[in-house]
Tab-separated table of C-alpha atoms in Angstrom:
chain	number	residue	atom	x	y	z
A	226	MET	CA	5.623	36.090	-21.718
A	227	LYS	CA	8.129	33.230	-22.000
A	228	LEU	CA	10.956	35.702	-21.451
A	229	LEU	CA	9.237	36.956	-18.263
A	230	HIS	CA	8.915	33.386	-16.972
A	231	TRP	CA	12.621	32.824	-17.661
A	232	PHE	CA	13.647	35.940	-15.718
A	233	ARG	CA	11.493	34.914	-12.741
A	234	GLY	CA	12.464	31.249	-12.872
A	235	PHE	CA	10.125	28.240	-13.159
A	236	VAL	CA	10.008	24.485	-12.682
A	237	ARG	CA	8.480	21.671	-14.713
A	238	ILE	CA	6.830	19.087	-12.406
A	239	ARG	CA	4.869	15.824	-12.640
A	240	VAL	CA	1.875	15.347	-10.305
A	241	ARG	CA	0.505	11.826	-9.660
A	242	GLY	CA	-2.479	10.711	-7.619
A	243	PHE	CA	-6.197	9.976	-7.586
A	244	PHE	CA	-7.073	13.648	-6.985
A	245	VAL	CA	-4.976	15.435	-9.604
A	246	GLU	CA	-7.878	17.645	-10.690
A	247	ARG	CA	-8.435	18.748	-7.084
A	248	PHE	CA	-4.726	19.570	-6.815
A	249	LEU	CA	-4.978	21.835	-9.878
A	250	ASN	CA	-8.148	23.524	-8.639
A	251	ILE	CA	-6.663	24.334	-5.225
A	252	CYS	CA	-3.512	25.779	-6.864
A	253	MET	CA	-5.584	28.038	-9.069
A	254	HIS	CA	-7.816	29.033	-6.140
A	255	ARG	CA	-4.714	30.109	-4.153
A	256	GLY	CA	-3.390	32.183	-7.049
A	257	ILE	CA	-0.596	29.847	-8.130
A	258	TYR	CA	-0.133	30.356	-11.881
A	259	LEU	CA	0.126	27.140	-13.924
A	260	TRP	CA	0.832	26.781	-17.650
A	261	ASP	CA	1.602	24.148	-20.289
A	262	VAL	CA	-0.509	21.595	-18.404
A	263	THR	CA	-0.290	18.200	-20.154
A	264	ARG	CA	-2.126	15.035	-19.043
A	265	ARG	CA	-0.004	11.866	-18.899
A	266	GLY	CA	-2.591	9.171	-18.239
A	267	ALA	CA	-5.590	9.049	-15.912
A	268	GLU	CA	-3.628	9.787	-12.729
A	269	SER	CA	-0.735	11.964	-13.911
A	270	VAL	CA	-0.187	15.472	-15.321
A	271	GLU	CA	2.885	17.557	-16.187
A	272	LEU	CA	2.908	21.334	-15.811
A	273	ASN	CA	4.996	24.461	-15.353
A	274	MET	CA	4.815	26.776	-12.355
A	275	SER	CA	6.902	29.622	-10.999
A	276	ALA	CA	9.710	28.907	-8.538
A	277	ARG	CA	7.818	30.972	-5.957
A	278	GLY	CA	4.616	29.011	-6.494
A	279	PHE	CA	6.482	25.724	-6.153
A	280	GLY	CA	7.341	26.671	-2.581
A	281	GLN	CA	3.606	26.845	-1.776
A	282	ILE	CA	2.391	23.464	-3.059
A	283	ARG	CA	3.639	21.107	-0.283
A	284	PRO	CA	0.460	21.454	1.867
A	285	ILE	CA	-1.681	21.136	-1.268
A	286	ALA	CA	0.071	17.902	-2.271
A	287	ARG	CA	-0.321	16.537	1.277
A	288	LYS	CA	-4.010	17.463	1.339
A	289	THR	CA	-4.775	15.797	-2.021
A	290	HIS	CA	-2.473	12.813	-1.409
A	291	SER	CA	-0.481	13.676	-4.568
A	292	ARG	CA	3.144	12.905	-5.324
A	293	VAL	CA	5.147	15.734	-6.939
A	294	THR	CA	8.317	15.077	-8.956
A	295	ILE	CA	10.573	17.837	-10.339
A	296	LEU	CA	11.377	17.208	-13.996
A	297	ARG	CA	13.587	20.258	-14.589
A	298	LYS	CA	14.369	23.731	-13.314
A	299	SER	CA	14.801	26.711	-15.638
A	300	GLY	CA	15.239	30.474	-15.497
A	301	LEU	CA	17.688	33.195	-14.556
A	302	PRO	CA	17.536	32.772	-10.734
A	303	ILE	CA	18.269	29.058	-11.103
A	304	PHE	CA	21.073	29.758	-13.568
A	305	ILE	CA	22.666	32.242	-11.157
A	306	ALA	CA	22.290	29.884	-8.193
A	307	ARG	CA	23.870	27.062	-10.180
A	308	HIS	CA	26.886	29.196	-11.138
A	309	ARG	CA	27.131	31.429	-8.063
A	310	LYS	CA	30.631	30.168	-7.273
A	311	ARG	CA	31.881	30.817	-10.810
A	312	LYS	CA	32.158	34.597	-10.544
A	313	ALA	CA	34.300	35.017	-13.648
A	314	PHE	CA	31.680	33.176	-15.679
A	315	LEU	CA	28.893	35.381	-14.340
A	316	VAL	CA	30.907	38.549	-14.963
A	317	GLY	CA	31.599	37.385	-18.504
A	318	ALA	CA	27.917	36.616	-19.059
A	319	LEU	CA	26.980	40.066	-17.736
A	320	ILE	CA	29.517	41.754	-20.014
A	321	ALA	CA	28.247	39.731	-22.963
A	322	MET	CA	24.661	40.783	-22.174
A	323	VAL	CA	25.641	44.452	-21.914
A	324	LEU	CA	27.632	44.213	-25.151
A	325	PHE	CA	24.701	42.533	-26.878
A	326	CYS	CA	22.312	45.301	-25.783
A	327	TYR	CA	24.817	47.936	-26.915
A	328	LEU	CA	25.497	46.453	-30.351
A	329	THR	CA	21.813	45.863	-31.097
A	330	SER	CA	21.061	49.539	-30.416
A	331	PHE	CA	22.621	50.624	-33.736
A	332	VAL	CA	21.771	50.273	-37.416
A	333	TRP	CA	24.413	48.092	-39.069
A	334	VAL	CA	22.736	47.309	-42.413
A	335	ILE	CA	20.900	49.713	-44.760
A	336	GLU	CA	19.038	48.177	-47.698
A	337	VAL	CA	17.509	50.380	-50.428
A	338	THR	CA	14.589	48.964	-52.430
A	339	GLY	CA	12.300	50.297	-55.162
A	340	ASN	CA	14.880	52.246	-57.189
A	341	GLU	CA	15.413	51.343	-60.845
A	342	THR	CA	17.168	54.274	-62.538
A	343	VAL	CA	18.494	56.146	-59.496
A	344	ASP	CA	21.790	54.665	-58.280
A	345	THR	CA	21.668	53.205	-54.764
A	346	SER	CA	24.887	54.998	-53.794
A	347	ARG	CA	23.237	58.400	-54.443
A	348	ILE	CA	20.458	57.560	-51.990
A	349	THR	CA	22.771	56.188	-49.286
A	350	GLU	CA	25.126	59.181	-49.645
A	351	SER	CA	22.180	61.558	-49.203
A	352	LEU	CA	20.990	59.593	-46.163
A	353	ALA	CA	24.493	59.763	-44.658
A	354	ALA	CA	24.733	63.510	-45.339
A	355	HIS	CA	21.629	63.975	-43.184
A	356	GLY	CA	22.845	61.796	-40.326
A	357	PHE	CA	21.477	58.357	-41.227
A	358	SER	CA	24.178	55.803	-42.010
A	359	GLU	CA	25.462	52.457	-40.791
A	360	GLY	CA	26.511	52.777	-37.153
A	361	ARG	CA	23.758	55.240	-36.200
A	362	LEU	CA	21.533	54.694	-33.162
A	363	ARG	CA	18.295	53.104	-34.317
A	364	PHE	CA	16.238	55.083	-31.805
A	365	GLY	CA	14.928	58.603	-32.326
A	366	VAL	CA	15.085	58.663	-36.139
A	367	ASP	CA	12.899	61.496	-37.462
A	368	VAL	CA	11.675	59.683	-40.568
A	369	LEU	CA	9.568	62.592	-41.874
A	370	ALA	CA	12.428	65.102	-41.666
A	371	LEU	CA	14.831	62.606	-43.263
A	372	GLN	CA	12.312	61.917	-45.999
A	373	ASN	CA	11.917	65.610	-46.891
A	374	ARG	CA	15.669	66.268	-46.961
A	375	VAL	CA	16.526	63.281	-49.144
A	376	LEU	CA	13.681	64.048	-51.570
A	377	LEU	CA	15.113	67.573	-51.969
A	378	ASP	CA	18.584	66.131	-52.630
A	379	VAL	CA	17.492	63.404	-55.063
A	380	SER	CA	14.941	65.085	-57.295
A	381	GLU	CA	14.212	61.863	-59.220
A	382	LEU	CA	12.484	60.388	-56.150
A	383	SER	CA	8.827	61.026	-55.315
A	384	TRP	CA	8.560	59.066	-52.036
A	385	LEU	CA	10.828	57.596	-49.367
A	386	TRP	CA	10.278	55.707	-46.130
A	387	VAL	CA	12.628	54.172	-43.553
A	388	ASP	CA	11.591	51.003	-41.726
A	389	ILE	CA	13.906	49.733	-38.960
A	390	HIS	CA	13.750	46.108	-37.815
A	391	GLY	CA	16.406	45.071	-35.331
A	392	THR	CA	19.723	46.412	-36.610
A	393	LYS	CA	18.600	46.486	-40.259
A	394	ALA	CA	17.005	49.514	-41.926
A	395	THR	CA	15.007	49.066	-45.115
A	396	VAL	CA	14.746	52.293	-47.148
A	397	GLU	CA	11.860	52.009	-49.594
A	398	VAL	CA	11.699	54.584	-52.397
A	399	ARG	CA	9.524	55.415	-55.388
A	400	GLU	CA	10.814	57.171	-58.484
A	401	LYS	CA	9.062	60.020	-60.287
A	402	LYS	CA	7.443	59.346	-63.608
A	403	PRO	CA	8.962	61.448	-66.420
A	404	ILE	CA	7.074	64.713	-66.991
A	405	PRO	CA	6.177	65.450	-70.627
A	406	GLU	CA	8.366	68.193	-72.016
A	407	MET	CA	6.533	71.519	-72.225
A	408	VAL	CA	6.686	73.279	-75.580
A	409	ASP	CA	7.569	76.961	-75.408
A	410	LYS	CA	5.698	78.322	-78.404
A	411	SER	CA	7.098	81.785	-77.862
A	412	GLU	CA	10.590	80.601	-78.891
A	413	PRO	CA	11.056	80.796	-82.707
A	414	CYS	CA	12.502	77.677	-84.317
A	415	ASN	CA	12.986	75.848	-87.605
A	416	ILE	CA	12.376	72.183	-88.337
A	417	VAL	CA	15.305	70.378	-89.949
A	418	ALA	CA	15.868	66.748	-90.940
A	419	ARG	CA	17.637	64.697	-88.281
A	420	ARG	CA	18.371	62.065	-90.957
A	421	GLY	CA	17.925	61.714	-94.711
A	422	GLY	CA	15.014	60.011	-96.417
A	423	LEU	CA	12.141	60.097	-98.905
A	424	LEU	CA	9.294	62.276	-97.612
A	425	THR	CA	5.943	60.471	-97.311
A	426	GLU	CA	3.971	62.958	-95.200
A	427	VAL	CA	4.312	66.724	-94.692
A	428	ALA	CA	1.788	68.341	-92.348
A	429	VAL	CA	2.733	71.862	-91.178
A	430	THR	CA	0.638	73.681	-88.574
A	431	GLU	CA	2.995	76.607	-87.960
A	432	GLY	CA	5.835	78.009	-90.075
A	433	GLU	CA	6.630	78.048	-93.798
A	434	LYS	CA	6.821	74.669	-95.547
A	435	MET	CA	10.025	74.263	-97.560
A	436	VAL	CA	9.565	70.689	-98.882
A	437	SER	CA	6.830	68.490	-100.350
A	438	VAL	CA	5.855	64.819	-100.337
A	439	GLY	CA	8.153	62.848	-102.649
A	440	ASP	CA	11.210	65.032	-102.050
A	441	VAL	CA	14.462	63.361	-101.058
A	442	VAL	CA	16.116	65.221	-98.194
A	443	SER	CA	19.464	64.838	-96.444
A	444	GLU	CA	20.400	65.183	-92.805
A	445	GLY	CA	20.294	68.805	-91.577
A	446	GLU	CA	18.197	70.073	-94.508
A	447	LEU	CA	15.605	72.772	-93.703
A	448	LEU	CA	12.073	71.350	-93.805
A	449	VAL	CA	9.958	74.080	-92.182
A	450	SER	CA	11.189	77.638	-91.740
A	451	GLY	CA	10.370	79.680	-88.647
A	452	VAL	CA	11.130	82.934	-90.511
A	453	THR	CA	8.519	84.304	-92.910
A	454	ASP	CA	8.520	87.519	-94.913
A	455	SER	CA	5.310	88.964	-96.361
A	456	LYS	CA	4.512	92.223	-98.088
A	457	TYR	CA	1.924	93.205	-95.477
A	458	GLU	CA	3.352	91.895	-92.200
A	459	GLY	CA	7.070	92.001	-92.903
A	460	VAL	CA	9.478	89.538	-91.291
A	461	ARG	CA	7.920	87.278	-88.659
A	462	PHE	CA	9.586	84.758	-86.373
A	463	LEU	CA	7.480	81.683	-85.655
A	464	HIS	CA	7.686	78.528	-83.586
A	465	SER	CA	7.533	75.945	-86.395
A	466	MET	CA	5.329	72.933	-85.730
A	467	GLY	CA	4.285	69.986	-87.857
A	468	SER	CA	4.752	66.321	-88.705
A	469	ILE	CA	7.344	65.334	-91.287
A	470	ARG	CA	7.503	61.595	-91.942
A	471	ALA	CA	9.828	59.901	-94.382
A	472	ARG	CA	10.943	56.526	-95.653
A	473	THR	CA	14.411	55.909	-94.256
A	474	TRP	CA	17.094	53.265	-94.665
A	475	TYR	CA	19.577	51.803	-92.191
A	476	GLU	CA	22.429	49.441	-92.855
A	477	LYS	CA	25.271	47.941	-90.853
A	478	GLU	CA	27.902	45.361	-91.672
A	479	GLY	CA	30.722	43.520	-89.973
A	480	GLU	CA	33.275	40.770	-90.484
A	481	PHE	CA	33.082	37.698	-88.251
A	482	PRO	CA	35.397	34.691	-87.810
A	483	PRO	CA	33.953	31.141	-88.081
A	484	VAL	CA	34.661	30.442	-84.404
A	485	ARG	CA	33.079	31.371	-81.097
A	486	VAL	CA	35.363	32.183	-78.186
A	487	GLU	CA	34.245	30.982	-74.762
A	488	PHE	CA	35.885	31.031	-71.351
A	489	GLN	CA	35.222	27.798	-69.493
A	490	LYS	CA	35.913	27.120	-65.821
A	491	THR	CA	38.714	24.654	-65.113
A	492	GLY	CA	37.558	23.881	-61.565
A	493	LYS	CA	40.541	25.583	-59.956
A	494	LYS	CA	39.776	28.528	-57.687
A	495	ILE	CA	41.381	30.803	-55.105
A	496	SER	CA	39.620	32.728	-52.328
A	497	LYS	CA	40.739	36.052	-50.897
A	498	ASN	CA	39.014	36.955	-47.636
A	499	THR	CA	38.532	40.303	-45.939
A	500	ILE	CA	37.118	40.910	-42.464
A	501	ASN	CA	35.061	44.074	-42.018
A	502	PHE	CA	34.675	45.166	-38.387
A	503	PHE	CA	33.004	48.484	-37.536
A	504	GLY	CA	33.837	49.699	-41.076
A	505	PHE	CA	37.537	48.777	-40.855
A	506	GLU	CA	38.796	46.221	-43.372
A	507	VAL	CA	41.440	43.632	-42.519
A	508	LYS	CA	42.721	41.759	-45.574
A	509	LEU	CA	43.632	38.159	-44.865
A	510	TYR	CA	45.951	37.895	-47.873
A	511	LEU	CA	49.167	39.499	-49.081
A	512	ASP	CA	49.110	39.079	-52.867
A	513	LYS	CA	46.760	41.704	-54.342
A	514	SER	CA	47.275	40.714	-57.987
A	515	GLN	CA	44.805	38.716	-60.066
A	516	PRO	CA	45.634	35.039	-59.473
A	517	PHE	CA	44.943	33.752	-63.016
A	518	ALA	CA	45.370	35.096	-66.549
A	519	TYR	CA	41.665	34.400	-67.222
A	520	CYS	CA	39.216	34.177	-64.341
A	521	GLU	CA	35.709	34.946	-63.140
A	522	LYS	CA	35.266	36.762	-59.853
A	523	GLU	CA	32.482	35.844	-57.434
A	524	THR	CA	31.879	37.859	-54.261
A	525	LYS	CA	30.098	36.513	-51.202
A	526	VAL	CA	29.368	38.521	-48.050
A	527	HIS	CA	28.714	36.655	-44.809
A	528	ARG	CA	27.315	38.992	-42.146
A	529	ALA	CA	27.312	38.098	-38.481
A	530	THR	CA	23.734	37.992	-37.254
A	531	LEU	CA	21.797	37.034	-34.163
A	532	GLY	CA	18.718	36.274	-36.237
A	533	PHE	CA	15.485	38.253	-36.693
A	534	ASP	CA	17.231	41.073	-38.635
A	535	ARG	CA	19.723	41.635	-35.808
A	536	TYR	CA	22.976	42.103	-37.685
A	537	LEU	CA	26.320	42.837	-36.057
A	538	PRO	CA	29.069	45.173	-37.372
A	539	LEU	CA	31.132	42.163	-38.425
A	540	SER	CA	31.252	40.538	-41.841
A	541	LEU	CA	33.466	38.246	-43.882
A	542	ASN	CA	33.824	39.215	-47.548
A	543	ARG	CA	34.999	36.392	-49.806
A	544	ASP	CA	36.296	37.131	-53.309
A	545	ILE	CA	36.398	33.791	-55.142
A	546	TYR	CA	38.461	33.708	-58.374
A	547	HIS	CA	37.485	30.832	-60.684
A	548	GLN	CA	40.174	30.030	-63.238
A	549	THR	CA	38.929	29.916	-66.844
A	550	GLU	CA	40.572	28.936	-70.102
A	551	ARG	CA	40.021	30.384	-73.552
A	552	VAL	CA	38.338	27.890	-75.883
A	553	GLU	CA	37.607	28.415	-79.593
A	554	ILE	CA	34.548	26.520	-80.802
A	555	PRO	CA	34.266	26.039	-84.619
A	556	LEU	CA	31.015	27.270	-86.153
A	557	THR	CA	29.250	26.465	-89.399
A	558	GLU	CA	28.546	29.198	-91.913
A	559	GLU	CA	24.861	29.213	-90.956
A	560	GLU	CA	25.687	29.622	-87.250
A	561	VAL	CA	28.059	32.540	-87.939
A	562	VAL	CA	25.505	34.305	-90.124
A	563	PHE	CA	22.715	33.815	-87.592
A	564	ALA	CA	24.760	35.152	-84.659
A	565	ALA	CA	26.133	38.061	-86.696
A	566	LYS	CA	22.674	39.003	-87.968
A	567	GLU	CA	21.292	39.097	-84.423
A	568	LYS	CA	24.178	41.286	-83.267
A	569	LEU	CA	23.957	43.755	-86.168
A	570	CYS	CA	20.155	43.981	-85.971
A	571	ALA	CA	20.367	44.827	-82.274
A	572	GLU	CA	22.871	47.609	-83.043
A	573	VAL	CA	20.641	49.055	-85.780
A	574	GLU	CA	17.467	48.925	-83.688
A	575	ALA	CA	19.264	50.705	-80.860
A	576	GLU	CA	19.325	53.792	-83.141
A	577	PHE	CA	15.536	53.805	-83.642
A	578	ASP	CA	13.248	56.408	-82.129
A	579	GLY	CA	10.040	55.459	-80.381
A	580	ASP	CA	7.869	55.918	-83.480
A	581	THR	CA	10.131	54.114	-85.995
A	582	GLN	CA	8.202	51.481	-87.947
A	583	VAL	CA	10.059	48.736	-89.815
A	584	VAL	CA	8.775	48.180	-93.356
A	585	SER	CA	11.262	45.491	-94.395
A	586	ARG	CA	14.502	43.889	-93.235
A	587	SER	CA	17.059	41.887	-95.175
A	588	HIS	CA	20.568	40.541	-94.803
A	589	SER	CA	23.352	39.220	-97.004
A	590	HIS	CA	26.774	37.670	-96.485
A	591	ILE	CA	29.941	36.807	-98.403
A	592	LEU	CA	33.080	34.819	-97.619
A	593	THR	CA	36.290	36.853	-97.459
A	594	ASP	CA	39.769	35.807	-98.544
A	595	SER	CA	40.845	35.561	-94.899
A	596	GLY	CA	38.211	32.903	-94.203
A	597	ASN	CA	35.913	35.245	-92.278
A	598	ILE	CA	32.296	35.965	-93.146
A	599	LYS	CA	31.134	39.500	-93.919
A	600	VAL	CA	27.483	40.030	-92.964
A	601	LYS	CA	25.349	43.021	-93.879
A	602	VAL	CA	21.829	43.897	-92.640
A	603	GLU	CA	19.525	46.497	-94.240
A	604	TYR	CA	16.344	48.072	-92.858
A	605	GLU	CA	13.653	50.076	-94.609
A	606	CYS	CA	11.530	52.108	-92.176
A	607	THR	CA	9.101	54.997	-91.877
A	608	GLU	CA	9.564	57.533	-89.106
A	609	GLU	CA	9.296	61.135	-87.982
A	610	ILE	CA	12.474	62.902	-89.135
A	611	GLY	CA	11.737	66.505	-88.125
A	612	ARG	CA	13.843	68.120	-85.400
A	613	GLN	CA	13.268	71.596	-83.961
A	614	VAL	CA	16.286	73.914	-83.838
A	615	PRO	CA	16.221	77.526	-82.529
A	616	VAL	CA	16.225	80.421	-85.019
A	617	LEU	CA	19.320	82.574	-84.603
A	618	ARG	CA	18.259	86.224	-84.806
A	619	GLN	CA	20.731	88.816	-86.028
């Protein structure tokens, strides 16, 4: 509504007199639209009215003995009248308006949200392959067709939607939940040990058991056979199934110096700027090499915007290189052992399966002749060690 008033032109006036209310009533009775009416004392009000309506209030003011004062004039007609002799200015303003309307008719920013495991570049590449990329007209996008095509391309996605606000498109996605692996019981297989250990539980539901509780097995050893031979049925090939749990052991060691190396910022930094305009990059620097021997890189992107998600195809990319220096911080023996233990434990636990249960954990350390500290961690666990492998028929 405010934009409509601006295009038509309006004035802000002050009306004074003993019959201000009668002045307002007559204006409304004659169809003169008033808005933002504000009382300024018992005998004065301020209000807005259209430029056309202002031309009709002289007889009303005379009839009600009111004094009218113009406070300001606003709107496109008034702007044009004020600058009618400055043709170049008006032409420039018209060109700027046309350019603004043109640039805001395209999508200049695409933001993908909701993805965790699927890389954003895969989604944007699929969108671009089906005609939706930065620089595309934001009108006439067939969201349903785009959704179906991208979901066929990126099978890990279960849902996709495109929401366009101004020149920014937000692509919201949902990823599929992993489907439990289906067991093909028609395929004969053996069960072998994926790692060595002391067997604590052997429960076989299909196949011929080859080991018993208390046996010590090594990696790759046959636990349940999918090939059986009987006097009455002959050789049979089965899909071996069962639970084989064992007590297992893990260990890992490493040698660590009694210092911690850190890279600290010196406060010195260098910026390298790049202007991106309609997808073309203009580098504002000549030296492409890394400015410091040790540095941290920070990237900032400043996009030109008109506000309200109306981005323009112009951005300034700043790569800021912060100089750092290598600093060695002495550590006590306890600090070295603690840090080393945390590191080695994380590496061991990264090898665990989902059902691995830790029974006990211990660590030890010794000083070496070189002044370093050798740390060793040991785990005792229980876990499922069976692994199905296909039976090779001859």
